[in-house]
Every structure is written in C-alpha cells, then in structure tokens.
Amino acid sequence: MREQARSDDLAASGSPAPPAPNSPRTLSLALATLLVLTALTGCGLTGPTTYDPDETAIEADRGEEFTLSVPSNASLGERWYVASPRPDRGVLRATGEDRENPGGDADGAGGGTQLFGFRAIGPGSTKIRLIHCPVGACVDTGGDSATASPPPSAGSTAAPARSQPTYRTYTVTVE
C-alpha cells in the first residue's frame, strides 16, 4: 500500500515518472545524445586533424583547423618553410608553427617533427607548398620563408642530392 501511495504522490505532484529502460522514449534520447556527440566531434572539439607528408589532398570545412606534420631534424640544420606562392588567404590562413623534438635539444639529438597549423576560412581550393631545406640548401628570405639557394656556377661542384631542397605540395579544398 505504501508503494502505491508513493507512486500516486509523484503523479499528483506533476513530476513525470522516469521512462522504462527499454521504452521508445529512452532509446530516442540515447540516439539523440549520440548524434549530438558525433556532430560535435566533427566540429573539431577533439582538436585539429594532423596530416602526414603522404596525405597531400585535404578537405576541410569552413572554420576547421588542421596541422601539417613533417619530419625535421633541427640538430642537423634541417628546416621546413611555407614556400611561394603562398596559400590563398581567402581560403586558408596560417595559425602558427611548432616543433616537436623527442630527443631534446642536445647536440646530435634524434629527429623531430615540424608542425604547420592552418584554419579554413572560406570556400575554394588552394595549395600549400612547403620547402624542405637541409643545412645550406636554402636562402632565408625573412618572415619564416625561404627559397632554394641559387644553382652553383659552371665551375663549382653541385651539392649532393640529399642536401638539395625539396618541395611538398598539399591541395586543400574548403567546402
């Protein structure tokens, strides 16, 4: 009798009874929650997507941030720069650059990673061109940019291929 009275008291107070665990209402609420969490994950709440050097075709939504990750050994004088022509600023903007060096800053430390951050601004397609500069292979032109060193003169010996600058081009499409 007491159980019945409590149940009647809740109904009389205007508070709805909780739904049964297997009711359609409970399943609908669970599905709606799952859909909202999935949508929020797609909005970048888990952090920017990171692309490795072999992932050169990138699709992004407006407002989305992403990172390009390239191997770089600062202890050997290696460095990457964003090369000309720069990405279309109506489509993409740089958000910063960083380095990760798991070996530390000690002389002879192992390789690391250089990271370039970008934000998708508006619809369109643009290219990001990175230049990899082994020590002495590039001329720093200031403002975090560089160009390949001029070719050697006819009387000099060319640098070995491994010390020549190389380029990596990414194509970014923003919806």
PDB file of C-alpha atoms in Angstrom:
ATOM      1  CA  MET A   1       0.000   0.000   0.000  1.00  0.00           C
ATOM      2  CA  ARG A   2       2.867   2.355   0.763  1.00  0.00           C
ATOM      3  CA  GLU A   3       4.358   1.717  -2.732  1.00  0.00           C
ATOM      4  CA  GLN A   4       1.076   2.689  -4.309  1.00  0.00           C
ATOM      5  CA  ALA A   5       0.890   5.852  -2.209  1.00  0.00           C
ATOM      6  CA  ARG A   6       4.386   6.987  -3.248  1.00  0.00           C
ATOM      7  CA  SER A   7       3.614   6.384  -6.890  1.00  0.00           C
ATOM      8  CA  ASP A   8       0.363   8.312  -6.567  1.00  0.00           C
ATOM      9  CA  ASP A   9       2.153  11.142  -4.727  1.00  0.00           C
ATOM     10  CA  LEU A  10       4.638  11.542  -7.622  1.00  0.00           C
ATOM     11  CA  ALA A  11       1.855  11.585 -10.167  1.00  0.00           C
ATOM     12  CA  ALA A  12      -0.072  14.098  -8.094  1.00  0.00           C
ATOM     13  CA  SER A  13       2.959  16.394  -7.743  1.00  0.00           C
ATOM     14  CA  GLY A  14       3.217  16.775 -11.527  1.00  0.00           C
ATOM     15  CA  SER A  15       6.634  15.101 -11.839  1.00  0.00           C
ATOM     16  CA  PRO A  16       6.702  12.630 -14.693  1.00  0.00           C
ATOM     17  CA  ALA A  17       7.724   9.114 -13.907  1.00  0.00           C
ATOM     18  CA  PRO A  18      11.111   8.125 -15.385  1.00  0.00           C
ATOM     19  CA  PRO A  19      10.799   6.203 -18.660  1.00  0.00           C
ATOM     20  CA  ALA A  20      11.241   2.465 -18.670  1.00  0.00           C
ATOM     21  CA  PRO A  21      14.788   1.388 -19.685  1.00  0.00           C
ATOM     22  CA  ASN A  22      13.649  -0.193 -22.980  1.00  0.00           C
ATOM     23  CA  SER A  23      10.946   2.316 -23.874  1.00  0.00           C
ATOM     24  CA  PRO A  24      10.965   4.091 -27.264  1.00  0.00           C
ATOM     25  CA  ARG A  25      11.455   7.406 -25.415  1.00  0.00           C
ATOM     26  CA  THR A  26      14.640   6.174 -23.698  1.00  0.00           C
ATOM     27  CA  LEU A  27      16.013   4.830 -26.968  1.00  0.00           C
ATOM     28  CA  SER A  28      15.201   8.118 -28.739  1.00  0.00           C
ATOM     29  CA  LEU A  29      17.004  10.135 -26.058  1.00  0.00           C
ATOM     30  CA  ALA A  30      20.049   7.866 -26.258  1.00  0.00           C
ATOM     31  CA  LEU A  31      20.134   8.145 -30.055  1.00  0.00           C
ATOM     32  CA  ALA A  32      19.762  11.947 -29.935  1.00  0.00           C
ATOM     33  CA  THR A  33      22.624  12.198 -27.435  1.00  0.00           C
ATOM     34  CA  LEU A  34      24.825  10.013 -29.626  1.00  0.00           C
ATOM     35  CA  LEU A  35      24.044  12.130 -32.712  1.00  0.00           C
ATOM     36  CA  VAL A  36      24.887  15.375 -30.884  1.00  0.00           C
ATOM     37  CA  LEU A  37      28.206  13.974 -29.642  1.00  0.00           C
ATOM     38  CA  THR A  38      29.065  12.733 -33.138  1.00  0.00           C
ATOM     39  CA  ALA A  39      28.269  16.139 -34.623  1.00  0.00           C
ATOM     40  CA  LEU A  40      30.370  17.939 -32.012  1.00  0.00           C
ATOM     41  CA  THR A  41      33.302  15.634 -32.699  1.00  0.00           C
ATOM     42  CA  GLY A  42      33.118  16.619 -36.366  1.00  0.00           C
ATOM     43  CA  CYS A  43      33.266  20.297 -35.324  1.00  0.00           C
ATOM     44  CA  GLY A  44      36.814  19.939 -34.084  1.00  0.00           C
ATOM     45  CA  LEU A  45      36.235  19.545 -30.350  1.00  0.00           C
ATOM     46  CA  THR A  46      38.765  16.724 -30.384  1.00  0.00           C
ATOM     47  CA  GLY A  47      41.477  19.061 -31.719  1.00  0.00           C
ATOM     48  CA  PRO A  48      42.800  19.751 -35.169  1.00  0.00           C
ATOM     49  CA  THR A  49      43.371  16.928 -37.619  1.00  0.00           C
ATOM     50  CA  THR A  50      47.036  16.249 -38.334  1.00  0.00           C
ATOM     51  CA  TYR A  51      48.174  15.265 -41.826  1.00  0.00           C
ATOM     52  CA  ASP A  52      51.405  13.391 -42.524  1.00  0.00           C
ATOM     53  CA  PRO A  53      53.605  14.146 -45.572  1.00  0.00           C
ATOM     54  CA  ASP A  54      51.950  11.467 -47.728  1.00  0.00           C
ATOM     55  CA  GLU A  55      48.455  12.931 -47.149  1.00  0.00           C
ATOM     56  CA  THR A  56      48.527  15.747 -49.703  1.00  0.00           C
ATOM     57  CA  ALA A  57      44.816  16.032 -50.614  1.00  0.00           C
ATOM     58  CA  ILE A  58      42.976  17.726 -47.747  1.00  0.00           C
ATOM     59  CA  GLU A  59      39.269  18.518 -47.445  1.00  0.00           C
ATOM     60  CA  ALA A  60      38.168  20.885 -44.695  1.00  0.00           C
ATOM     61  CA  ASP A  61      35.013  22.626 -43.587  1.00  0.00           C
ATOM     62  CA  ARG A  62      34.909  26.380 -43.097  1.00  0.00           C
ATOM     63  CA  GLY A  63      36.341  27.226 -39.654  1.00  0.00           C
ATOM     64  CA  GLU A  64      38.101  23.868 -39.298  1.00  0.00           C
ATOM     65  CA  GLU A  65      41.721  23.834 -38.121  1.00  0.00           C
ATOM     66  CA  PHE A  66      44.302  21.295 -39.225  1.00  0.00           C
ATOM     67  CA  THR A  67      48.037  20.682 -38.940  1.00  0.00           C
ATOM     68  CA  LEU A  68      50.662  19.533 -41.424  1.00  0.00           C
ATOM     69  CA  SER A  69      53.325  17.362 -39.783  1.00  0.00           C
ATOM     70  CA  VAL A  70      56.704  16.902 -41.484  1.00  0.00           C
ATOM     71  CA  PRO A  71      59.882  15.194 -40.227  1.00  0.00           C
ATOM     72  CA  SER A  72      62.656  17.601 -39.341  1.00  0.00           C
ATOM     73  CA  ASN A  73      65.998  17.172 -37.600  1.00  0.00           C
ATOM     74  CA  ALA A  74      66.905  20.585 -36.189  1.00  0.00           C
ATOM     75  CA  SER A  75      70.206  19.257 -34.836  1.00  0.00           C
ATOM     76  CA  LEU A  76      71.289  18.699 -38.461  1.00  0.00           C
ATOM     77  CA  GLY A  77      70.160  22.170 -39.524  1.00  0.00           C
ATOM     78  CA  GLU A  78      67.041  20.949 -41.335  1.00  0.00           C
ATOM     79  CA  ARG A  79      64.063  23.250 -41.568  1.00  0.00           C
ATOM     80  CA  TRP A  80      60.782  23.480 -43.465  1.00  0.00           C
ATOM     81  CA  TYR A  81      59.231  26.740 -44.684  1.00  0.00           C
ATOM     82  CA  VAL A  82      55.999  27.693 -46.424  1.00  0.00           C
ATOM     83  CA  ALA A  83      57.202  28.479 -49.955  1.00  0.00           C
ATOM     84  CA  SER A  84      55.860  30.833 -52.596  1.00  0.00           C
ATOM     85  CA  PRO A  85      53.274  31.068 -53.872  1.00  0.00           C
ATOM     86  CA  ARG A  86      51.536  31.299 -50.501  1.00  0.00           C
ATOM     87  CA  PRO A  87      48.055  29.785 -49.940  1.00  0.00           C
ATOM     88  CA  ASP A  88      45.057  31.923 -50.949  1.00  0.00           C
ATOM     89  CA  ARG A  89      44.192  33.956 -47.816  1.00  0.00           C
ATOM     90  CA  GLY A  90      40.510  33.941 -48.766  1.00  0.00           C
ATOM     91  CA  VAL A  91      40.515  30.143 -48.415  1.00  0.00           C
ATOM     92  CA  LEU A  92      43.156  29.405 -45.774  1.00  0.00           C
ATOM     93  CA  ARG A  93      45.133  31.177 -43.034  1.00  0.00           C
ATOM     94  CA  ALA A  94      48.221  30.035 -41.156  1.00  0.00           C
ATOM     95  CA  THR A  95      47.690  29.705 -37.388  1.00  0.00           C
ATOM     96  CA  GLY A  96      51.277  29.028 -36.333  1.00  0.00           C
ATOM     97  CA  GLU A  97      54.263  26.776 -36.436  1.00  0.00           C
ATOM     98  CA  ASP A  98      55.788  24.494 -33.821  1.00  0.00           C
ATOM     99  CA  ARG A  99      58.472  21.845 -33.406  1.00  0.00           C
ATOM    100  CA  GLU A 100      58.433  18.587 -31.506  1.00  0.00           C
ATOM    101  CA  ASN A 101      61.816  17.092 -30.710  1.00  0.00           C
ATOM    102  CA  PRO A 102      61.557  13.875 -28.717  1.00  0.00           C
ATOM    103  CA  GLY A 103      65.369  13.695 -28.472  1.00  0.00           C
ATOM    104  CA  GLY A 104      65.626  17.059 -26.736  1.00  0.00           C
ATOM    105  CA  ASP A 105      67.829  19.979 -27.713  1.00  0.00           C
ATOM    106  CA  ALA A 106      71.146  18.223 -27.109  1.00  0.00           C
ATOM    107  CA  ASP A 107      73.722  18.148 -29.899  1.00  0.00           C
ATOM    108  CA  GLY A 108      73.234  15.085 -32.054  1.00  0.00           C
ATOM    109  CA  ALA A 109      69.720  14.528 -30.727  1.00  0.00           C
ATOM    110  CA  GLY A 110      67.439  12.411 -32.886  1.00  0.00           C
ATOM    111  CA  GLY A 111      64.951  13.674 -35.440  1.00  0.00           C
ATOM    112  CA  GLY A 112      61.825  15.565 -34.668  1.00  0.00           C
ATOM    113  CA  THR A 113      58.731  16.971 -36.293  1.00  0.00           C
ATOM    114  CA  GLN A 114      57.843  20.402 -37.583  1.00  0.00           C
ATOM    115  CA  LEU A 115      54.167  21.354 -37.439  1.00  0.00           C
ATOM    116  CA  PHE A 116      52.320  23.956 -39.523  1.00  0.00           C
ATOM    117  CA  GLY A 117      48.824  24.969 -38.398  1.00  0.00           C
ATOM    118  CA  PHE A 118      46.083  26.304 -40.699  1.00  0.00           C
ATOM    119  CA  ARG A 119      42.419  27.382 -40.456  1.00  0.00           C
ATOM    120  CA  ALA A 120      39.928  27.027 -43.310  1.00  0.00           C
ATOM    121  CA  ILE A 121      38.459  30.491 -43.939  1.00  0.00           C
ATOM    122  CA  GLY A 122      36.211  30.326 -46.983  1.00  0.00           C
ATOM    123  CA  PRO A 123      35.126  28.029 -49.795  1.00  0.00           C
ATOM    124  CA  GLY A 124      37.558  27.244 -52.588  1.00  0.00           C
ATOM    125  CA  SER A 125      40.743  25.388 -53.320  1.00  0.00           C
ATOM    126  CA  THR A 126      44.343  26.418 -52.686  1.00  0.00           C
ATOM    127  CA  LYS A 127      47.779  24.905 -52.440  1.00  0.00           C
ATOM    128  CA  ILE A 128      50.253  24.862 -49.568  1.00  0.00           C
ATOM    129  CA  ARG A 129      53.796  24.447 -50.816  1.00  0.00           C
ATOM    130  CA  LEU A 130      56.432  23.520 -48.233  1.00  0.00           C
ATOM    131  CA  ILE A 131      60.157  23.601 -48.960  1.00  0.00           C
ATOM    132  CA  HIS A 132      62.488  21.281 -47.032  1.00  0.00           C
ATOM    133  CA  CYS A 133      65.879  22.883 -46.503  1.00  0.00           C
ATOM    134  CA  PRO A 134      68.850  20.809 -45.412  1.00  0.00           C
ATOM    135  CA  VAL A 135      71.643  22.963 -43.975  1.00  0.00           C
ATOM    136  CA  GLY A 136      72.972  25.396 -46.580  1.00  0.00           C
ATOM    137  CA  ALA A 137      70.433  24.431 -49.252  1.00  0.00           C
ATOM    138  CA  CYS A 138      68.153  27.474 -48.902  1.00  0.00           C
ATOM    139  CA  VAL A 139      68.362  31.212 -48.543  1.00  0.00           C
ATOM    140  CA  ASP A 140      66.262  32.536 -45.648  1.00  0.00           C
ATOM    141  CA  THR A 141      64.237  35.428 -47.054  1.00  0.00           C
ATOM    142  CA  GLY A 142      62.851  36.511 -43.658  1.00  0.00           C
ATOM    143  CA  GLY A 143      59.338  36.274 -42.295  1.00  0.00           C
ATOM    144  CA  ASP A 144      59.575  32.471 -41.949  1.00  0.00           C
ATOM    145  CA  SER A 145      60.109  31.923 -45.653  1.00  0.00           C
ATOM    146  CA  ALA A 146      62.979  30.719 -47.818  1.00  0.00           C
ATOM    147  CA  THR A 147      63.908  29.987 -51.376  1.00  0.00           C
ATOM    148  CA  ALA A 148      66.226  27.376 -52.809  1.00  0.00           C
ATOM    149  CA  SER A 149      69.833  28.509 -52.992  1.00  0.00           C
ATOM    150  CA  PRO A 150      70.876  29.733 -56.395  1.00  0.00           C
ATOM    151  CA  PRO A 151      72.271  26.988 -58.627  1.00  0.00           C
ATOM    152  CA  PRO A 152      76.043  26.549 -58.448  1.00  0.00           C
ATOM    153  CA  SER A 153      78.154  28.325 -61.040  1.00  0.00           C
ATOM    154  CA  ALA A 154      79.543  26.378 -64.006  1.00  0.00           C
ATOM    155  CA  GLY A 155      82.958  25.940 -62.370  1.00  0.00           C
ATOM    156  CA  SER A 156      81.720  24.640 -58.990  1.00  0.00           C
ATOM    157  CA  THR A 157      80.619  21.184 -57.916  1.00  0.00           C
ATOM    158  CA  ALA A 158      76.895  20.722 -57.238  1.00  0.00           C
ATOM    159  CA  ALA A 159      75.831  19.730 -53.748  1.00  0.00           C
ATOM    160  CA  PRO A 160      74.880  16.088 -53.219  1.00  0.00           C
ATOM    161  CA  ALA A 161      71.197  15.301 -53.922  1.00  0.00           C
ATOM    162  CA  ARG A 162      70.447  14.701 -50.224  1.00  0.00           C
ATOM    163  CA  SER A 163      71.387  18.297 -49.423  1.00  0.00           C
ATOM    164  CA  GLN A 164      69.222  19.801 -52.173  1.00  0.00           C
ATOM    165  CA  PRO A 165      65.954  21.469 -51.158  1.00  0.00           C
ATOM    166  CA  THR A 166      62.791  19.516 -51.877  1.00  0.00           C
ATOM    167  CA  TYR A 167      59.169  20.612 -52.099  1.00  0.00           C
ATOM    168  CA  ARG A 168      55.940  19.082 -50.825  1.00  0.00           C
ATOM    169  CA  THR A 169      52.647  20.441 -52.188  1.00  0.00           C
ATOM    170  CA  TYR A 170      49.299  19.974 -50.443  1.00  0.00           C
ATOM    171  CA  THR A 171      45.976  20.735 -52.143  1.00  0.00           C
ATOM    172  CA  VAL A 172      43.327  21.995 -49.720  1.00  0.00           C
ATOM    173  CA  THR A 173      39.645  22.189 -50.646  1.00  0.00           C
ATOM    174  CA  VAL A 174      37.327  24.059 -48.290  1.00  0.00           C
ATOM    175  CA  GLU A 175      33.588  23.401 -48.511  1.00  0.00           C
TER     176      GLU A 175
END
